[in-house]
């Protein structure tokens, strides 16, 4: 891109009164140049079956044209109108929780042929309406799409076809899933049990994988329709989301294989929500950026992030500005707020926008306008920035779902207890990371690859990681890695399977946490000769066992952490491991966060207390125009940001 895009989602149809010119004037004064429309309003565009009304759509597009705003059009297929439910109640799926009822969004079976028929009809009518408008720069397919846990007869019939194609015979499937247990063996494809009742973890995990394929297919289906209408310069994107804590992003989305679904897009996009006030750390923003950047290995769009956000998540002054620059430092070429105005009814009334319920520009508008002015002034320089990353984290949807069986006994969560803590430990040491999907096999671009709880590890991935270390790479794995195969069936060999010679240790015993600093699991590691023990357990009964080891294998090194330690110990241990592996770490630590890239280095202060950073080279702060000599202290106020342009394009960190 040639400039940064900056704007908000806009809903004329939600407004208590039409005020497009007033709103678009305020947007332009705030430095905004783009809006997203239409993704939520099927019942407005098609109030009755086959009857269409696009008056509010044209009001928004005509207004955007007058005020020089670009427009992203969302396809309105994620919330069906009441008449469609009344006409085709079978569109609402049966799920593990039972029969869905009408009312909420995202409550339909995306595979149902009647849903597809009506979705295609509204899609084509909408696309034809917007086609003449030059202000439309791109399309967003659907909205945070999932399979919505459809277990309807049609979906389960498709699952049977999927299993036939994957395994060929029922005998091969029985062996892969261990169906002999409790007399579950299937001897005819028509005997496949309903997935809602299964006690077989492999079968359940495979159905979750199948549901992820439905999302990819659905987005590809929509893309094919959009292709018939879009101009070559118009992009196609989607707003992927993440696993959720109640109000913010919290790890890998379990219901979508985003690394495969991205094939439906020309540019990746996501919705990045983060905790604020005293809970703002920058970790969730950094993770969301790294994952979205990984999908196309390129810059991306943030289609939703919070302005004021949910009432319980109200940001302190300065935090929304800090977050906006953090998104750009993570590789975003667009920052778009959800949403422009606070809604006056229904479930999201207190998920507040740039304007409050009084629709007047206040403190949040003023802070966002300060971002807009800087984006307009510096967008050509800041656009297309990507942080340098020497470290990669490999993420695995199959491990996430496979570990749910363990969760029934321990409460262990792949995202909460493995992936996000490892990312946090690296983030707080100012180690920038890329993320890799579980299909990755080439790791040569990275000095270190980290695999958190890689529970389901296929033979090909094990071989690739072993080769990477043997050729000089550095590998860090955490507990529960390499335990099962890709079908979540536990291996009958020494653990960690296929990697004992790489890590220079093995273990037989896996126990519940017996240590003060351990959350759920302890693997009692038995180091081999020549393996360095970094930590042993403090419990006298387990004092003979290691909990963290490091070993040379070939020309490389491999470290293993055999317990899910708390943050304090995990951050300390990961930093120590990286130093012992010869990876230099910046002297600065969180809450001073650095993002270094070609020609530019960002410095963020993720705390309310003033901090200072001393750039190692001559540079200029793009925000203030101040020049700094090498080593000169540059103060940062609480929740502050500086953007240093380097005199020479070289790495600092």
XYZ file of C-alpha atoms in Angstrom:
653
model
C 0.000 0.000 0.000
C 1.016 3.613 -0.476
C -0.644 4.943 2.677
C -2.172 3.747 5.925
C -5.921 3.196 5.987
C -7.664 4.522 9.091
C -11.345 4.441 9.888
C -14.321 2.748 11.487
C -17.266 0.457 10.830
C -20.348 2.520 10.067
C -24.027 1.557 10.347
C -26.525 4.108 9.045
C -29.288 1.562 9.623
C -28.534 1.454 13.377
C -28.687 5.227 13.848
C -31.623 6.819 15.713
C -31.546 9.455 12.954
C -29.713 9.777 9.663
C -26.634 11.999 10.029
C -24.255 10.764 7.354
C -22.834 14.155 6.380
C -22.189 15.121 10.009
C -20.514 11.792 10.773
C -18.407 11.738 7.634
C -17.309 15.340 8.272
C -16.156 14.342 11.763
C -14.350 11.330 10.329
C -12.437 13.442 7.840
C -11.519 15.925 10.577
C -10.176 12.976 12.588
C -7.916 11.906 9.717
C -10.066 8.914 8.767
C -10.111 7.769 5.169
C -12.049 4.465 5.149
C -15.270 2.920 6.451
C -16.596 -0.637 6.496
C -20.297 -1.179 5.885
C -23.010 -3.769 5.200
C -21.748 -6.948 6.931
C -24.537 -7.048 9.523
C -27.680 -5.987 7.693
C -29.214 -8.700 5.562
C -32.684 -7.996 6.983
C -32.321 -4.323 5.965
C -31.314 -5.091 2.382
C -33.885 -7.920 2.024
C -36.778 -7.195 4.444
C -38.963 -9.915 2.904
C -38.194 -12.962 0.795
C -37.093 -11.706 -2.629
C -37.893 -8.050 -1.862
C -34.825 -5.785 -1.809
C -34.258 -2.269 -0.525
C -30.810 -0.665 -0.676
C -31.724 2.930 0.242
C -29.422 3.150 3.266
C -26.609 1.437 1.327
C -26.732 4.123 -1.346
C -26.940 6.886 1.261
C -23.667 5.636 2.752
C -21.931 5.119 -0.592
C -23.052 8.473 -1.944
C -21.918 10.148 1.277
C -18.554 8.401 1.165
C -18.094 9.596 -2.408
C -18.885 13.201 -1.394
C -16.498 13.154 1.563
C -13.635 11.288 -0.064
C -13.910 8.164 2.089
C -12.936 4.741 0.794
C -15.360 1.902 1.523
C -14.947 -1.765 2.372
C -18.178 -3.670 1.739
C -18.843 -6.629 4.006
C -21.014 -9.471 2.750
C -24.068 -9.704 5.058
C -24.283 -13.476 5.402
C -23.414 -14.063 9.054
C -26.788 -12.969 10.471
C -29.909 -14.333 8.763
C -33.226 -12.401 8.695
C -36.296 -13.681 10.597
C -38.268 -14.443 7.444
C -35.559 -16.880 6.338
C -35.751 -18.760 9.626
C -39.552 -18.885 9.370
C -39.304 -20.151 5.804
C -36.481 -22.643 6.449
C -36.156 -23.428 10.186
C -33.884 -26.360 9.328
C -31.150 -23.812 8.473
C -30.528 -23.495 12.220
C -28.227 -26.417 13.046
C -28.255 -29.107 15.652
C -25.061 -28.749 17.715
C -23.435 -30.526 20.646
C -25.603 -28.303 22.849
C -28.828 -29.170 21.016
C -31.064 -27.360 18.521
C -30.193 -23.707 17.866
C -32.910 -21.084 18.253
C -33.326 -17.903 16.237
C -32.109 -14.564 17.619
C -28.334 -14.545 17.835
C -26.051 -14.020 14.871
C -23.909 -16.869 13.497
C -26.566 -19.447 14.341
C -26.962 -21.130 10.956
C -25.580 -24.171 9.171
C -23.208 -22.732 6.561
C -23.386 -26.018 4.600
C -27.170 -26.089 4.214
C -28.230 -25.770 0.541
C -31.185 -23.490 1.323
C -28.934 -21.162 3.296
C -26.451 -21.135 0.406
C -29.236 -20.361 -2.092
C -30.474 -17.328 -0.176
C -26.971 -16.189 0.781
C -25.883 -16.221 -2.859
C -28.963 -14.268 -3.886
C -28.348 -11.422 -1.408
C -24.648 -11.482 -2.251
C -25.223 -11.005 -5.945
C -27.807 -8.266 -5.450
C -25.537 -6.381 -3.039
C -22.476 -6.715 -5.278
C -24.425 -5.451 -8.277
C -25.568 -2.418 -6.265
C -22.046 -1.424 -5.201
C -20.299 -2.251 -8.476
C -20.613 1.277 -9.995
C -19.038 3.030 -6.982
C -15.351 3.907 -7.368
C -15.079 4.571 -3.614
C -15.385 0.819 -2.911
C -11.804 -0.436 -2.521
C -12.424 -3.956 -1.279
C -14.706 -6.630 0.115
C -14.818 -8.456 3.426
C -16.153 -12.007 3.150
C -18.713 -12.708 5.881
C -17.647 -11.934 9.478
C -15.507 -13.967 11.909
C -16.769 -17.102 10.169
C -16.969 -20.469 11.948
C -18.836 -23.713 11.311
C -20.891 -22.857 14.419
C -20.594 -26.462 15.624
C -23.030 -27.765 13.060
C -23.744 -31.436 13.742
C -26.789 -31.498 11.496
C -27.528 -34.598 9.387
C -26.150 -32.967 6.246
C -22.874 -32.031 7.960
C -22.430 -35.513 9.414
C -23.136 -37.070 6.013
C -20.407 -34.855 4.554
C -18.119 -35.948 7.389
C -18.615 -39.571 6.364
C -17.500 -38.689 2.825
C -14.519 -36.829 4.263
C -13.480 -39.890 6.315
C -13.836 -42.209 3.320
C -11.542 -39.967 1.285
C -9.009 -39.690 4.081
C -8.810 -43.310 5.243
C -10.148 -45.347 2.341
C -11.377 -48.237 4.516
C -13.161 -48.554 7.819
C -10.322 -50.777 9.025
C -7.784 -47.995 8.515
C -10.048 -45.553 10.334
C -10.618 -47.980 13.218
C -6.867 -48.342 13.658
C -6.192 -44.605 13.442
C -8.863 -43.755 16.019
C -8.504 -46.778 18.306
C -12.180 -47.577 17.806
C -11.815 -51.047 19.333
C -12.153 -49.364 22.745
C -15.593 -49.910 24.311
C -16.758 -51.746 21.204
C -16.764 -48.662 18.982
C -15.281 -50.419 15.943
C -17.079 -49.575 12.703
C -17.421 -52.283 10.048
C -19.623 -50.402 7.606
C -19.497 -46.702 6.758
C -23.214 -46.465 7.468
C -22.506 -47.458 11.072
C -20.573 -44.281 11.872
C -21.814 -43.027 15.255
C -23.241 -39.561 15.791
C -20.323 -37.300 16.671
C -22.277 -35.718 19.519
C -22.165 -38.873 21.591
C -18.601 -40.037 21.050
C -16.182 -40.752 23.883
C -13.352 -41.236 21.404
C -10.980 -38.277 21.463
C -9.518 -39.004 18.036
C -12.964 -39.119 16.415
C -13.985 -35.886 18.135
C -10.742 -34.189 17.126
C -11.185 -35.274 13.508
C -14.694 -33.862 13.432
C -13.306 -30.561 14.720
C -10.728 -30.666 11.905
C -13.527 -31.399 9.427
C -15.523 -28.427 10.722
C -12.493 -26.218 10.076
C -12.502 -27.359 6.444
C -16.113 -26.185 6.169
C -15.005 -22.638 6.984
C -12.308 -22.709 4.306
C -14.762 -24.044 1.723
C -17.399 -21.445 2.666
C -14.990 -18.530 2.267
C -13.730 -19.934 -1.033
C -17.367 -20.188 -2.204
C -18.004 -16.534 -1.376
C -14.736 -15.458 -2.984
C -15.775 -17.121 -6.258
C -18.995 -15.070 -6.311
C -17.193 -11.814 -5.472
C -14.706 -12.484 -8.272
C -17.500 -12.069 -10.821
C -18.083 -8.477 -9.701
C -14.884 -6.968 -8.311
C -12.456 -4.778 -10.217
C -8.817 -5.954 -10.394
C -7.652 -3.264 -7.947
C -10.264 -4.164 -5.309
C -9.015 -6.471 -2.562
C -10.770 -9.373 -0.848
C -10.244 -9.911 2.875
C -11.799 -11.445 5.964
C -11.757 -10.474 9.616
C -10.332 -13.568 11.294
C -10.609 -13.573 15.051
C -8.842 -15.508 17.806
C -9.669 -17.592 20.824
C -11.383 -15.380 23.365
C -11.215 -14.458 26.962
C -14.495 -12.659 27.661
C -13.398 -9.371 26.106
C -10.166 -9.870 24.192
C -8.062 -12.077 21.937
C -6.418 -14.972 23.747
C -4.716 -17.343 21.322
C -5.240 -19.533 18.288
C -8.847 -19.719 17.025
C -9.842 -23.377 17.554
C -12.663 -23.381 14.989
C -10.790 -22.131 11.898
C -7.637 -23.263 10.139
C -6.639 -19.734 9.249
C -3.447 -20.819 7.503
C -5.592 -22.650 4.928
C -8.619 -20.362 4.889
C -6.415 -17.410 3.921
C -6.331 -18.866 0.394
C -9.741 -17.230 -0.158
C -8.252 -13.752 0.354
C -6.009 -11.351 -1.504
C -4.938 -9.700 1.774
C -5.205 -11.060 5.311
C -7.327 -9.329 7.916
C -8.289 -9.756 11.549
C -10.178 -8.349 14.514
C -7.714 -7.575 17.310
C -9.250 -6.785 20.684
C -7.084 -6.389 23.761
C -7.439 -5.791 27.513
C -7.049 -2.190 28.637
C -6.624 -0.058 31.767
C -4.331 -1.835 34.259
C -4.425 -5.036 32.175
C -2.956 -3.502 29.005
C 0.384 -5.218 28.315
C 0.601 -5.248 24.519
C 0.878 -9.047 24.434
C -2.475 -9.710 22.805
C -1.845 -7.008 20.191
C 1.588 -8.433 19.384
C 0.212 -11.987 19.132
C -2.706 -10.965 16.925
C -0.395 -9.084 14.600
C 2.094 -11.970 14.399
C -0.628 -14.475 13.531
C -2.330 -12.293 10.928
C 1.024 -11.341 9.402
C 1.862 -15.042 9.121
C -1.169 -15.918 6.999
C 0.091 -14.251 3.824
C 3.627 -13.576 5.102
C 2.852 -9.938 4.442
C 1.215 -6.830 5.849
C -2.471 -7.036 6.709
C -5.624 -5.143 7.679
C -7.102 -4.730 11.150
C -10.802 -4.611 10.339
C -11.920 -4.282 13.943
C -10.287 -3.073 17.107
C -11.850 -1.288 20.041
C -12.306 2.418 20.481
C -13.931 2.740 23.907
C -14.874 -0.921 23.788
C -16.945 -2.809 26.355
C -17.792 -0.862 29.491
C -15.703 -3.093 31.763
C -12.715 -2.606 29.418
C -12.621 1.217 29.354
C -9.115 2.372 28.301
C -7.021 4.927 30.165
C -6.116 8.127 28.293
C -3.327 7.418 25.834
C -3.921 3.688 25.574
C -5.931 3.704 22.342
C -3.242 5.849 20.704
C -0.543 3.473 21.985
C -2.497 0.482 20.645
C -2.986 2.040 17.200
C 0.752 2.505 16.709
C 1.376 -0.970 18.164
C -0.845 -2.448 15.443
C 1.088 -0.649 12.719
C 4.365 -1.747 14.330
C 3.062 -5.318 14.086
C 2.510 -5.013 10.341
C -1.005 -3.554 10.017
C -1.604 -1.301 7.013
C -5.086 -0.448 8.257
C -6.557 0.286 11.686
C -10.349 0.315 11.741
C -12.440 0.752 14.871
C -15.532 -1.164 15.787
C -17.342 1.040 15.560
C -18.026 4.717 14.815
C -21.044 5.325 17.048
C -22.246 3.589 20.184
C -25.390 1.550 19.528
C -28.557 2.431 21.420
C -30.128 -1.012 21.809
C -29.548 -4.774 21.869
C -26.668 -6.881 23.073
C -23.743 -4.637 22.044
C -25.130 -1.355 23.393
C -22.244 -0.964 25.822
C -19.509 -2.033 23.401
C -18.929 1.637 22.686
C -17.517 3.272 19.586
C -15.519 6.371 18.708
C -18.569 8.459 19.641
C -20.522 7.788 22.809
C -24.273 7.392 23.095
C -24.695 11.172 22.861
C -23.060 11.045 19.396
C -20.806 13.976 20.253
C -17.036 14.060 19.772
C -15.439 13.634 23.209
C -12.147 12.485 24.750
C -11.977 9.267 22.735
C -12.666 11.091 19.493
C -9.903 13.596 20.292
C -7.382 10.807 21.042
C -8.272 8.908 17.887
C -8.072 12.131 15.879
C -4.492 12.593 17.124
C -3.706 9.166 15.662
C -5.414 10.074 12.402
C -3.378 13.256 12.003
C -0.122 11.362 12.548
C -1.171 8.537 10.225
C -2.027 11.079 7.513
C 1.317 12.834 7.974
C 3.523 9.741 8.316
C 1.515 7.051 6.548
C 3.776 6.875 3.541
C 6.752 6.176 5.817
C 5.052 3.838 8.291
C 3.100 1.845 5.715
C 4.352 -1.684 4.922
C 6.473 -1.893 8.092
C 7.230 -5.400 9.338
C 9.198 -6.217 12.476
C 12.349 -8.310 12.162
C 11.872 -11.757 13.664
C 14.604 -14.300 14.368
C 12.275 -16.567 16.339
C 9.198 -18.509 15.215
C 6.440 -20.143 17.253
C 4.736 -23.112 15.599
C 1.003 -23.258 16.371
C -1.201 -26.325 15.994
C -4.989 -26.575 15.801
C -4.757 -30.369 16.011
C -2.797 -30.139 19.255
C -5.331 -27.653 20.603
C -8.255 -30.000 19.988
C -6.287 -33.132 20.896
C -5.414 -31.712 24.316
C -9.068 -31.190 25.158
C -9.113 -34.821 26.288
C -6.472 -33.977 28.876
C -8.466 -30.916 29.882
C -11.252 -33.139 31.182
C -8.800 -34.356 33.810
C -6.531 -31.368 34.413
C -8.134 -28.200 33.059
C -5.064 -27.643 30.872
C -5.684 -25.319 27.913
C -3.441 -25.166 24.847
C -3.945 -21.426 24.453
C -4.098 -20.315 28.070
C -1.435 -22.620 29.521
C 0.997 -23.242 26.641
C 0.855 -20.941 23.619
C 0.158 -17.570 25.236
C 2.601 -18.048 28.161
C 5.411 -18.901 25.736
C 4.571 -15.912 23.563
C 4.423 -13.760 26.713
C 7.872 -14.900 27.856
C 9.376 -13.952 24.485
C 7.425 -10.699 24.196
C 8.532 -9.510 27.619
C 12.165 -10.116 26.658
C 11.657 -8.020 23.499
C 12.044 -11.021 21.232
C 9.951 -10.445 18.103
C 8.305 -13.604 16.774
C 6.700 -14.925 13.638
C 4.052 -17.639 13.822
C 4.053 -20.769 11.674
C 1.198 -23.175 10.954
C 1.400 -26.890 11.637
C 1.964 -27.598 7.933
C 5.326 -25.792 8.068
C 8.376 -27.917 7.308
C 11.070 -25.373 6.385
C 12.475 -23.559 9.432
C 15.763 -22.404 7.950
C 14.878 -18.695 8.137
C 14.876 -18.728 11.957
C 17.561 -18.878 14.621
C 15.079 -20.496 17.021
C 11.810 -22.385 16.609
C 9.556 -22.791 19.647
C 6.821 -25.433 19.839
C 4.384 -24.996 22.726
C 2.520 -28.200 23.653
C 2.881 -29.770 20.200
C 0.744 -32.657 21.379
C -0.259 -33.969 17.932
C 2.961 -34.237 15.946
C 2.930 -36.128 12.632
C 6.018 -38.027 11.548
C 6.826 -35.530 8.799
C 6.897 -32.602 11.215
C 9.053 -34.525 13.694
C 11.520 -35.342 10.914
C 11.623 -31.705 9.775
C 12.292 -30.390 13.290
C 14.955 -33.031 13.891
C 16.669 -32.087 10.627
C 16.454 -28.381 11.510
C 18.310 -28.938 14.789
C 20.820 -31.315 13.248
C 21.730 -28.651 10.680
C 22.345 -25.992 13.319
C 18.926 -24.737 14.379
C 17.764 -24.179 17.934
C 14.542 -25.746 19.188
C 12.544 -25.020 22.339
C 9.628 -27.286 23.263
C 7.294 -27.176 26.235
C 5.477 -29.924 28.092
C 2.950 -32.198 26.348
C 4.864 -31.995 23.058
C 5.255 -34.989 20.683
C 2.984 -37.174 22.824
C 0.405 -38.219 20.223
C 0.143 -38.596 16.458
C -1.900 -36.401 14.114
C -5.030 -38.371 15.028
C -4.552 -37.624 18.749
C -3.712 -41.286 19.420
C -1.035 -41.590 22.093
C 2.192 -43.177 20.904
C 3.487 -46.391 22.408
C 7.156 -45.388 22.629
C 9.517 -43.376 24.800
C 8.457 -39.779 25.286
C 8.905 -37.244 23.827
C 8.205 -39.456 20.838
C 10.842 -39.432 18.102
C 12.794 -36.672 19.817
C 14.534 -38.293 22.798
C 17.934 -38.201 21.087
C 17.372 -34.582 20.047
C 16.502 -33.394 23.563
C 18.910 -35.833 25.223
C 16.346 -37.071 27.712
C 13.202 -39.131 28.069
C 10.437 -39.477 30.618
C 8.100 -42.203 31.731
C 6.036 -40.406 34.339
C 3.564 -37.597 33.815
C 2.075 -36.339 37.074
C -0.324 -33.636 38.222
C 1.321 -30.461 39.494
C 3.192 -30.970 42.778
C 5.222 -27.746 42.665
C 4.378 -24.245 43.811
C 5.147 -22.718 40.400
C 3.478 -25.365 38.211
C -0.079 -25.069 36.924
C -1.168 -28.535 35.742
C 1.522 -30.979 34.616
C 4.954 -32.245 35.555
C 6.890 -34.492 33.230
C 9.680 -36.192 35.201
C 12.574 -35.790 32.780
C 15.466 -38.257 32.901
C 18.479 -36.641 31.200
C 20.922 -38.697 29.159
C 24.671 -38.413 29.398
C 25.900 -35.056 28.141
C 22.567 -33.273 28.631
C 22.631 -30.076 30.694
C 20.057 -29.860 33.476
C 18.830 -26.293 33.907
C 16.253 -26.922 36.632
C 15.221 -29.773 38.885
C 11.983 -30.136 40.790
C 12.038 -28.873 44.359
C 9.567 -31.457 45.698
C 11.798 -33.958 47.586
C 9.945 -36.887 46.036
C 10.877 -35.669 42.539
C 14.257 -34.085 43.244
C 16.037 -36.690 41.111
C 14.181 -35.525 38.006
C 14.812 -32.555 35.761
C 12.120 -30.116 34.698
C 14.196 -28.205 32.119
C 17.063 -29.482 29.981
C 19.295 -28.411 27.113
C 21.211 -30.678 24.735
C 23.422 -30.414 21.668
C 22.269 -32.435 18.691
C 24.251 -32.337 15.470
C 25.217 -28.723 14.906
C 22.235 -27.374 16.836
C 20.689 -27.258 20.303
C 17.370 -28.375 21.748
C 15.793 -27.318 25.047
C 12.763 -28.820 26.740
C 10.609 -27.428 29.559
C 8.687 -30.261 31.189
C 6.071 -28.340 33.178
C 3.656 -25.462 32.661
C 5.312 -22.975 34.969
C 3.755 -19.733 36.138
C 4.638 -16.505 34.345
C 7.393 -15.434 36.718
C 9.404 -18.620 36.356
C 8.535 -19.138 32.678
C 9.772 -15.667 31.661
C 12.979 -16.155 33.647
C 13.596 -19.645 32.283
C 12.930 -18.807 28.626
C 15.285 -15.805 28.792
C 17.985 -17.991 30.356
C 17.535 -20.669 27.688
C 17.833 -18.147 24.875
C 21.040 -16.718 26.330
C 22.533 -20.196 26.783
C 21.685 -20.959 23.187
C 23.678 -17.931 22.097
C 20.775 -15.657 21.135
C 21.498 -12.095 22.183
C 18.639 -10.338 23.973
C 18.036 -6.593 24.169
C 18.866 -5.037 27.521
C 15.386 -3.505 27.619
C 12.496 -5.475 29.099
C 8.757 -5.007 29.245
C 7.038 -2.602 29.901
C 9.462 -0.950 27.456
C 8.631 -2.745 24.204
C 10.687 -2.385 21.026
C 9.717 -3.281 17.450
C 12.662 -3.057 15.078
C 12.422 -3.113 11.295
C 13.987 -1.735 8.160
C 14.706 1.958 8.692
C 12.454 2.315 11.744
C 12.322 1.231 15.393
C 9.251 1.735 17.565
C 9.534 2.181 21.326
C 6.413 1.701 23.475
C 5.895 2.299 27.163
C 3.280 -0.173 28.360
C 2.951 1.372 31.815
C 1.602 4.500 33.468
C 5.057 5.458 34.790
C 7.515 7.456 32.647
C 10.346 5.457 31.069
C 13.323 6.208 28.868
C 15.027 4.498 25.945
C 18.499 5.225 24.607
C 18.712 4.518 20.863
C 22.063 2.927 19.977
C 22.388 4.866 16.706
C 21.741 8.372 15.461
C 18.023 8.810 14.745
C 15.034 11.126 14.588
C 11.684 10.710 16.320
C 9.137 10.941 13.518
C 6.354 11.991 15.891
C 8.147 14.976 17.476
C 10.994 15.765 15.072
C 13.549 15.444 17.896
C 17.009 14.196 16.968
C 18.971 11.852 19.173
C 22.669 11.074 19.231
C 23.775 7.456 19.854
C 23.059 6.535 23.478
C 21.147 9.730 24.240
C 18.159 9.179 26.523
C 14.715 9.594 24.957
C 11.990 9.893 27.625
C 8.631 8.215 27.112
C 5.595 9.318 29.135
C 3.188 6.788 30.588
C 1.481 4.867 27.764
C 3.779 6.733 25.368
C 5.250 5.881 21.975
C 8.231 7.048 19.945
C 9.044 6.162 16.348
C 12.737 6.387 15.579
C 13.819 6.753 11.976
C 17.372 5.507 11.655
C 20.099 7.498 9.974
C 21.200 4.172 8.465
C 18.940 1.216 7.733
C 20.389 -1.351 10.094
C 19.187 -3.658 12.825
C 19.330 -2.331 16.372
C 18.223 -5.334 18.367
